[in-house]
Coordinates of C-alpha atoms in Angstrom, one line a residue:
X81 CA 0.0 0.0 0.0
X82 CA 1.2 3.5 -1.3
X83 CA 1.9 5.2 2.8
X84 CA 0.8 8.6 1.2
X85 CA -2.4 7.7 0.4
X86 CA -4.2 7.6 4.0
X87 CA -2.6 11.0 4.1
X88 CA -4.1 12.2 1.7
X89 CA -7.2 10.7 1.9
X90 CA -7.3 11.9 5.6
X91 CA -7.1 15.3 4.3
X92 CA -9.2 15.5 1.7
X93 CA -12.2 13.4 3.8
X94 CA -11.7 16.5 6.2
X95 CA -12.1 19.2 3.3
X96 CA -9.8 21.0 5.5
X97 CA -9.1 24.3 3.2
X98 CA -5.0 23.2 4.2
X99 CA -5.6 20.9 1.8
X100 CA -6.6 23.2 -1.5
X101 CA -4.4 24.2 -3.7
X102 CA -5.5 28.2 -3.5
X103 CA -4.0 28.1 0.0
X104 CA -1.4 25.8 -0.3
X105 CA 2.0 27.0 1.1
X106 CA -0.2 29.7 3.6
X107 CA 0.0 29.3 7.0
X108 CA -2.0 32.3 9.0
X109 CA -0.5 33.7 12.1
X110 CA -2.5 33.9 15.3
X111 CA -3.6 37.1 16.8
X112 CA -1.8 36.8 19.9
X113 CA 0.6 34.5 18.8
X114 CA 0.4 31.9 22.1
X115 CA 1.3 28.6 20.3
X116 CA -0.1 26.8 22.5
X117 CA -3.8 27.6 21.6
X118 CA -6.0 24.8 20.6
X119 CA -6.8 26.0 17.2
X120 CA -2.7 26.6 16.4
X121 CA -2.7 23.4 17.4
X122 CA -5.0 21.6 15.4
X123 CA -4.1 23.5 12.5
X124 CA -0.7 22.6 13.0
X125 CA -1.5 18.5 13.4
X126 CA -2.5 18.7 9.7
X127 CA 0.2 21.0 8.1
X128 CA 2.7 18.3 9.8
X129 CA 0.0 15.5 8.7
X130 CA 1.0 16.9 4.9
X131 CA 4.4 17.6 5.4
X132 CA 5.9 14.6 7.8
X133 CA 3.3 12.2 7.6
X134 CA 1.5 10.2 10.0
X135 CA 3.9 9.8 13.2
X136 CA 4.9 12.9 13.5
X137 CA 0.9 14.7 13.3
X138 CA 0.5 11.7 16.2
X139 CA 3.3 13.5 18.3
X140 CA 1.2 16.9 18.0
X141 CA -2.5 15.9 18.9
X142 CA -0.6 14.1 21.2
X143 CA 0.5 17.1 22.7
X144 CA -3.2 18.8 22.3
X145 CA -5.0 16.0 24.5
X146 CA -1.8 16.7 26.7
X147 CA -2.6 20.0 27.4
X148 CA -6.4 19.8 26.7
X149 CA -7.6 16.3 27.8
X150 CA -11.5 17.2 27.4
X151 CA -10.6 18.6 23.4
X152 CA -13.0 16.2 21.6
X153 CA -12.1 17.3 18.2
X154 CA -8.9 16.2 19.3
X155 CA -9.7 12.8 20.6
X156 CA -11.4 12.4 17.3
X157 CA -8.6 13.1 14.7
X158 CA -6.2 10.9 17.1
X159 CA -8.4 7.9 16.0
X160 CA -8.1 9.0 13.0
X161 CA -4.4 9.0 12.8
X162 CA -3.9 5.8 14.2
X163 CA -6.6 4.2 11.5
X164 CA -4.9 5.9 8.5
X165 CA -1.7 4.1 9.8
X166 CA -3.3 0.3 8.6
X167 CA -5.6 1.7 6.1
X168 CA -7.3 4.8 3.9
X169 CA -10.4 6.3 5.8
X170 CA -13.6 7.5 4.4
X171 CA -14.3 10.4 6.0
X172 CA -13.4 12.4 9.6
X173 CA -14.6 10.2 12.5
X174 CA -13.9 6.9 11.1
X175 CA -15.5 5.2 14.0
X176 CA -19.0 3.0 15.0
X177 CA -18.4 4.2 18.6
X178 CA -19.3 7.8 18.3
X179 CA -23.2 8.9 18.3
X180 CA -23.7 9.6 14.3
X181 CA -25.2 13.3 15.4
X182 CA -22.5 13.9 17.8
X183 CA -20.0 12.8 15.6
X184 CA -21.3 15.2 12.4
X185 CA -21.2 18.2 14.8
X186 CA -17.7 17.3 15.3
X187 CA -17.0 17.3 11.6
X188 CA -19.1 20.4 11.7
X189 CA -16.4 22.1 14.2
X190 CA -13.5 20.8 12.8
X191 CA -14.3 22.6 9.6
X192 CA -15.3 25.9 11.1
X193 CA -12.1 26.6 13.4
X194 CA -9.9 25.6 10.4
X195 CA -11.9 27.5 7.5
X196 CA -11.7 30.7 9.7
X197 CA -8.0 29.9 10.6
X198 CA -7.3 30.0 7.1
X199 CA -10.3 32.9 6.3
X200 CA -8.2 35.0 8.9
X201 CA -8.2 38.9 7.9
X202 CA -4.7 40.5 7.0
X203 CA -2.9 42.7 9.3
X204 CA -4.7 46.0 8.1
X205 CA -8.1 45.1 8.2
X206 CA -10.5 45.7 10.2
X207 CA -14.7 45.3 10.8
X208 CA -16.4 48.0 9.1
X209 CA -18.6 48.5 11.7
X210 CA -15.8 49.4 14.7
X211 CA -16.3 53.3 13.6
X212 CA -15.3 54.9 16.7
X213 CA -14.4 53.6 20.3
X214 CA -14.8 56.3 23.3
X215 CA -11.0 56.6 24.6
X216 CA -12.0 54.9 27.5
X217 CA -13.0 51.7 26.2
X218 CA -10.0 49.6 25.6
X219 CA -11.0 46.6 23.4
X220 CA -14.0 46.0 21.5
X221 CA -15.7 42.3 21.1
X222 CA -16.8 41.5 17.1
X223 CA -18.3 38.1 16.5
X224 CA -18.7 36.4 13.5
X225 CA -21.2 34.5 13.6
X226 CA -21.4 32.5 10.4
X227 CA -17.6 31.8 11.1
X228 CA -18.1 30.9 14.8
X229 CA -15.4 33.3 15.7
X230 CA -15.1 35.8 18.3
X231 CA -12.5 38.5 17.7
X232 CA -11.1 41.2 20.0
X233 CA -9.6 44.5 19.3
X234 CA -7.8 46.8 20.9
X235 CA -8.8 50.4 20.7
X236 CA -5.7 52.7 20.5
X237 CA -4.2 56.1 19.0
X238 CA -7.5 56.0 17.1
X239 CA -7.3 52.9 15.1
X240 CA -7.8 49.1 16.2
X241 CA -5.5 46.4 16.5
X242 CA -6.6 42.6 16.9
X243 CA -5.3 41.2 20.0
X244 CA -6.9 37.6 20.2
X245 CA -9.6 35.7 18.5
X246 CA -11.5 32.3 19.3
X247 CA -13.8 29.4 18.3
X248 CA -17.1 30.2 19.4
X249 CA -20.7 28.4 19.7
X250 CA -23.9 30.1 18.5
X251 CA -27.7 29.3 18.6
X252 CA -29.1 26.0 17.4
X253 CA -31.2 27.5 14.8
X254 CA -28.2 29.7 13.8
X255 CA -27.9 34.0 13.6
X256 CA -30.8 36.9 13.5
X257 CA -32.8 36.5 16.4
X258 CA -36.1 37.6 16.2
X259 CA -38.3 36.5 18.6
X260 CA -38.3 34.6 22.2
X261 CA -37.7 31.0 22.3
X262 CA -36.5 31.2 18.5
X263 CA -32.9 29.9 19.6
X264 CA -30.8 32.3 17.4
X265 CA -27.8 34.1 18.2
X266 CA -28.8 37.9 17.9
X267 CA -27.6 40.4 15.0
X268 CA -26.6 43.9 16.0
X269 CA -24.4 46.3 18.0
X270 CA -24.6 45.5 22.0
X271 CA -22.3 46.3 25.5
X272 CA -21.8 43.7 28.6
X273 CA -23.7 45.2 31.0
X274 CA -21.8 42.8 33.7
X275 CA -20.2 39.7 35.1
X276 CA -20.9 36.6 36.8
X277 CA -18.7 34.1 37.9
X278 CA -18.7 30.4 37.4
X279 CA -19.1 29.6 40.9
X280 CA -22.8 31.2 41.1
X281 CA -24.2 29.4 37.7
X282 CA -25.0 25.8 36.7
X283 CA -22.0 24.0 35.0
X284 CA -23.9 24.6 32.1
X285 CA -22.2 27.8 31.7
X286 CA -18.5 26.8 32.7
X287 CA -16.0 29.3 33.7
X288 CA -18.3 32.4 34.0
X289 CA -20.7 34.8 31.9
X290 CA -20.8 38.2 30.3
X291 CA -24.5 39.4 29.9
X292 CA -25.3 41.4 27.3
X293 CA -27.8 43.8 27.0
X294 CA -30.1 42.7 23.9
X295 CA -32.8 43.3 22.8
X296 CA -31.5 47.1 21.9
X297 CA -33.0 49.9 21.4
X298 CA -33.6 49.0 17.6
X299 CA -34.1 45.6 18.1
X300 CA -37.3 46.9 20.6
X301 CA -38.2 49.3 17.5
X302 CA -38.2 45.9 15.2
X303 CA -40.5 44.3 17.5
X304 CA -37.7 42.0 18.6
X305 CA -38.2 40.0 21.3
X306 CA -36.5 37.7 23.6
X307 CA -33.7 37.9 26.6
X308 CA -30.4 36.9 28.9
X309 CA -28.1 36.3 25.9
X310 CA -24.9 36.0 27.0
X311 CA -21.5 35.4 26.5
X312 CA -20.3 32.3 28.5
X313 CA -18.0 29.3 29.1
X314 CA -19.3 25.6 28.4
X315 CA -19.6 22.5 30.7
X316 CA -16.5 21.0 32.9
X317 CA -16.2 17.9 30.7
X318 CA -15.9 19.3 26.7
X319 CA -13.8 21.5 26.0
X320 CA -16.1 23.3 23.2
X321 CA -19.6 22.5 21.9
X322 CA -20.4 22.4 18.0
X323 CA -20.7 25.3 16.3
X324 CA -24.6 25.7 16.4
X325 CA -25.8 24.4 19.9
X326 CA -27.0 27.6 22.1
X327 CA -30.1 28.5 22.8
X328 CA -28.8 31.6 21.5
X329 CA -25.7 32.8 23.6
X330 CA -22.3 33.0 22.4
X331 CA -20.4 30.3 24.5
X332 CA -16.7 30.2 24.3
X333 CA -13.9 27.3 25.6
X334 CA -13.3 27.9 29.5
X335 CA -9.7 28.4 29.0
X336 CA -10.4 31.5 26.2
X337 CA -13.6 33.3 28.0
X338 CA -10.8 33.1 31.1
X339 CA -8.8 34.8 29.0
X340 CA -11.5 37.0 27.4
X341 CA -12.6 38.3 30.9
X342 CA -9.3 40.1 31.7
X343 CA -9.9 42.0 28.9
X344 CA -14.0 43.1 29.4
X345 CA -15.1 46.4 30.9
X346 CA -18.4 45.9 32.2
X347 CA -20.7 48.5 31.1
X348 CA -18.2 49.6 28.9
X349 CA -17.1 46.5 26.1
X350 CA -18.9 46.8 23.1
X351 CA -20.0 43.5 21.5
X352 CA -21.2 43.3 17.6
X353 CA -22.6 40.4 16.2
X354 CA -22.3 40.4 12.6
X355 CA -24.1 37.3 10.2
X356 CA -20.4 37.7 8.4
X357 CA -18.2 40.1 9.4
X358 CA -17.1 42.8 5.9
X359 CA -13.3 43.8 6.5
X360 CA -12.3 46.9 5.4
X361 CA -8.4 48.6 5.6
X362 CA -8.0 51.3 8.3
X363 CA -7.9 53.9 5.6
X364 CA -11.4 52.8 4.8
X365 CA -12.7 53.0 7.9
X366 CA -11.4 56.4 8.8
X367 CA -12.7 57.9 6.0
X368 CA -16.4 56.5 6.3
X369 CA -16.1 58.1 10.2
X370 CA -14.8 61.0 9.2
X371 CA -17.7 61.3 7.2
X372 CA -20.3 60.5 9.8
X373 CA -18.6 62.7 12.3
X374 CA -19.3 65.6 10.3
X375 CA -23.3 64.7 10.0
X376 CA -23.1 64.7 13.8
X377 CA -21.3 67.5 14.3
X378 CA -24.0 69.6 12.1
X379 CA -26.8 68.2 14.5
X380 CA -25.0 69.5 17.4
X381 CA -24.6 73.1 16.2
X382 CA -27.8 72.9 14.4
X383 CA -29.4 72.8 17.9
X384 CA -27.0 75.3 19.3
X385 CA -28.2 77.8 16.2
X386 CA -32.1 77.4 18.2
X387 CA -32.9 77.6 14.4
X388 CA -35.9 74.7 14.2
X389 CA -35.8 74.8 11.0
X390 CA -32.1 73.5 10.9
X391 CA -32.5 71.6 13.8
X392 CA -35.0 69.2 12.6
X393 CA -33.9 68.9 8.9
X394 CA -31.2 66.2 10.9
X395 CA -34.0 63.7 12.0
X396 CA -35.6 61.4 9.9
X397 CA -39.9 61.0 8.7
X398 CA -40.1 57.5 10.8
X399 CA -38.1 59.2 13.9
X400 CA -39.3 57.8 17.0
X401 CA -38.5 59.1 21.1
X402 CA -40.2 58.2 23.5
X403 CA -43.5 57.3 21.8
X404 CA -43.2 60.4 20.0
X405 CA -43.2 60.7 16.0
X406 CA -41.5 63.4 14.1
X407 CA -44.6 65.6 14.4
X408 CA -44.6 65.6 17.8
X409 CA -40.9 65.7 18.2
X410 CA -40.8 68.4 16.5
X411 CA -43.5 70.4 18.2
X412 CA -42.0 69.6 21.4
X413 CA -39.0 70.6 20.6
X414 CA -39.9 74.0 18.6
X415 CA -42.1 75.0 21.7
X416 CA -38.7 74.5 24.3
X417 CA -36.6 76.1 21.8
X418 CA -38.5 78.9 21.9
X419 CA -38.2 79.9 25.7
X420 CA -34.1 79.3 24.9
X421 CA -31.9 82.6 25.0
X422 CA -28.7 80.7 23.9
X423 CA -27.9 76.8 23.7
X424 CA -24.7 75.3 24.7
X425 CA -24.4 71.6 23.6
X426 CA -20.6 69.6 23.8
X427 CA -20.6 66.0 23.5
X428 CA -17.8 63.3 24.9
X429 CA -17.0 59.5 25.4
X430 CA -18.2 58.8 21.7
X431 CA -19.2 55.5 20.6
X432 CA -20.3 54.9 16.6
X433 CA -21.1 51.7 15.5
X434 CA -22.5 50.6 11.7
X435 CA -24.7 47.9 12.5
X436 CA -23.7 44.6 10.5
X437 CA -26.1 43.3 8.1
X438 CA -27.5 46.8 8.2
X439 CA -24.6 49.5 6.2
X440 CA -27.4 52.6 6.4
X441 CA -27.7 52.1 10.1
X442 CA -25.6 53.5 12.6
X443 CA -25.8 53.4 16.4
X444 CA -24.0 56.5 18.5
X445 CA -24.0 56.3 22.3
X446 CA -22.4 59.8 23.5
X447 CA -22.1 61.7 26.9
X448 CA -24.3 65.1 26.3
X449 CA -23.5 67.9 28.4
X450 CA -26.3 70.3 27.5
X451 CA -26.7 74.3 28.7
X452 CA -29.2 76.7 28.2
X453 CA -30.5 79.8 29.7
X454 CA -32.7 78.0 31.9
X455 CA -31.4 74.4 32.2
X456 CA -28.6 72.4 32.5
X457 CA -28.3 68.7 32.0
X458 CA -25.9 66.0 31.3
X459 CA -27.1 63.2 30.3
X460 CA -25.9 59.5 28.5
X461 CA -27.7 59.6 24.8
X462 CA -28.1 56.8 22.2
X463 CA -29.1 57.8 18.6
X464 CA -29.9 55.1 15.6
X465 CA -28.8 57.3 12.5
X466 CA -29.9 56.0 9.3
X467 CA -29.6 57.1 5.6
X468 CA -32.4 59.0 3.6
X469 CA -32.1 61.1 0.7
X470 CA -28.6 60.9 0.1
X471 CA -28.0 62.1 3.9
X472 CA -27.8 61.0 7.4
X473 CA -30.7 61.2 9.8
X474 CA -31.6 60.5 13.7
X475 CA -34.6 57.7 13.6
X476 CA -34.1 57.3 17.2
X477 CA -33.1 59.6 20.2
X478 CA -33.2 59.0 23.9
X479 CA -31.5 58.7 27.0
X480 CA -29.5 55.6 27.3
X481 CA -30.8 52.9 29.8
X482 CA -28.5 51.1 32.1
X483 CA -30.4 47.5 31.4
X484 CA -30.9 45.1 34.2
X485 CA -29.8 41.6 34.3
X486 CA -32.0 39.1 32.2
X487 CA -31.6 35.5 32.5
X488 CA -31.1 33.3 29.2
X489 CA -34.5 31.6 28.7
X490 CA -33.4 28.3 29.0
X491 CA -31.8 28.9 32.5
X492 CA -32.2 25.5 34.5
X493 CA -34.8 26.3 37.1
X494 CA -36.0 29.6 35.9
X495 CA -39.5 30.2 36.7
X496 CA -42.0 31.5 33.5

């Protein structure tokens, strides 16, 4: 028997994309560059596989279960290994002793880490949607969901660098939540809103979770519906769960939301959750802010004008405040303008966000410190700007809510 051929039947079973000729010779770097990460790892077992051959990709998954003895992925393409040493294999999971459902959502996994190890962005690109980052905000969360990856970036001298990504698990019934019970992952720009250890939750959730405050403001506006979605470990005996097996969170390997956490702000991280994230280069990206910066700053001294006329030409004809429409927004607001002297407005701590799957959408959350001749307020806004006629508008305004807690809605033990 020809000893290539399990080799390269292994490989090609496993459609791994290590094994196409388009990418052949291209080995991705990690973000953080730990070579120790699971992900390197496997990778790695299959470059060696097509390089040195059988013995030698042994010596590395080896070296995986070694450090990760709960890595079932791992477990699985060991078997695999020492099959393809007495004969060619099918197919991943040569095996009768592996539950045929459990077993294809290993398959599943196997593909996804190594398609978005392979799919990972160059150096100078970046998520279109990461517009600006208020200064004090150090890292910003973007998942991609169709990928099952969760990257981090670090928000400095007005760019962002990625610092890390991971493997991640979504809903069962995949991305674009909509309603309660629906089990989908959500779709949209969100922020942790807080922290809860491992110790205080069912294994379930493993190391700890990071609660995030969806539904939005938009999502509310949709007539979205649905709660506690959360970013969260997995159980004490796997080491990951297949790529679609929430009931809608974002769950994560206990040894990477470990290493996530020391890098969350509570109230403060931003999380997007894009269907697939679009890369642009940081050039790009500056430009489109610049852009927007300059429709916000004509808002701002629009209102300091007291001109109504101005003021409103910046909102849009579906605006919505408060249970207000345009009409009465803009009777309300012509009324107090015109018991106004002088306006003062000045705005810091500036988040903008293009929501992903939506491009004319953005989302601004912004510290307004607002004076008048008769009042003075600061006050935490969020704005949903979209684009009509060739222009951005606001088609939501309000104070920002701090959100409370919700539980996911699968909790074990939750009461209806």
């Amino acid at each position: 028997m020809n000893a290539r051929r399990p080799i390269l039947n292994l490989v090609s079973a496993a459609l791994f994309a290590l094994a196409a000729p388009a990418l052949a010779g291209s080995v991705p770097h990690t973000a953080n560059g730990d070579p120790a990460r699971a992900d390197v790892q496997l990778e790695k077992v299959f470059a060696t596989l097509r390089s040195s051959g059988i013995n030698a990709a042994l010596a590395e998954v080896n070296g995986i279960l070694a450090r990760y003895p709960n890595f079932r992925l791992a477990h699985l393409v060991h078997g695999d290994l020492l099959l393809a040493r007495a004969r060619p294999i099918a197919a991943l999971g040569n095996t009768k002793h592996v539950n045929p459902e459990r077993l294809e959502e290993l398959r599943t996994e196997a593909l996804a880490r190594l398609r978005a190890r392979q799919a990972h962005p160059a150096q100078n690109m970046v998520p279109r949607y990461l517009l600006r980052v208020a200064p004090q905000t150090r890292n910003a969360i973007v998942i991609d969901a169709g990928r099952s990856r969760v990257y981090v970036f670090e928000n400095a001298n007005g760019g962002f660098r990625m610092v890390d990504d991971y493997y991640t698990t979504i809903g069962k019934r995949g991305f674009a939540k909509e309603r309660e019970g629906d089990k989908k992952t959500p779709i949209g720009v969100y922020r942790v809103v807080s922290y809860i250890p491992g110790k205080k939750l069912p294994d379930l959730y493993g190391w700890g979770a990071f609660p995030i405050d969806y539904p939005n403001e938009w999502d509310r506006l949709r007539g979205r519906t649905g709660y506690g979605i959360w970013l969260h470990g997995v159980p004490s005996d796997t080491y990951a769960r297949a790529p679609q097996a929430s009931d809608g969170c974002v769950a994560l390997a206990n040894p990477d939301i470990a290493v996530l956490s020391k890098l969350v702000q509570t109230g403060e991280t931003p999380v997007v959750i894009a269907d697939r994230i679009e890369w642009v280069p940081q050039e790009r990206l500056a430009s489109e802010r610049d852009a927007f910066l300059k429709s916000l700053e004509a808002w701002r001294t629009d209102w300091e004008s007291r001109d109504a006329g101005r003021y409103l030409a910046n909102y849009a004809k579906e605006f919505r405040s408060a249970g207000m429409d345009l009409a009465a927004w803009s009777a309300h607001k012509r009324r107090v303008n015109a018991g106004k002297a002088w306006i003062k407005v000045s705005i810091e701590n500036l988040d903008v966000f293009r929501s992903p799957g939506a491009p004319d959408l953005i989302s601004v959350s912004f510290e307004q410190d607002y004076r008048s001749s008769n009042l003075s307020q600061r006050t935490r806004k969020r704005q949903y700007w979209v684009m009509e006629d060739g222009r951005w508008k606001i088609a939501y305004e309000a104070p920002a809510k701090v959100r409370k807690l919700a539980l996911p809605e699968s909790f074990p033990g939750k009461r209806s």
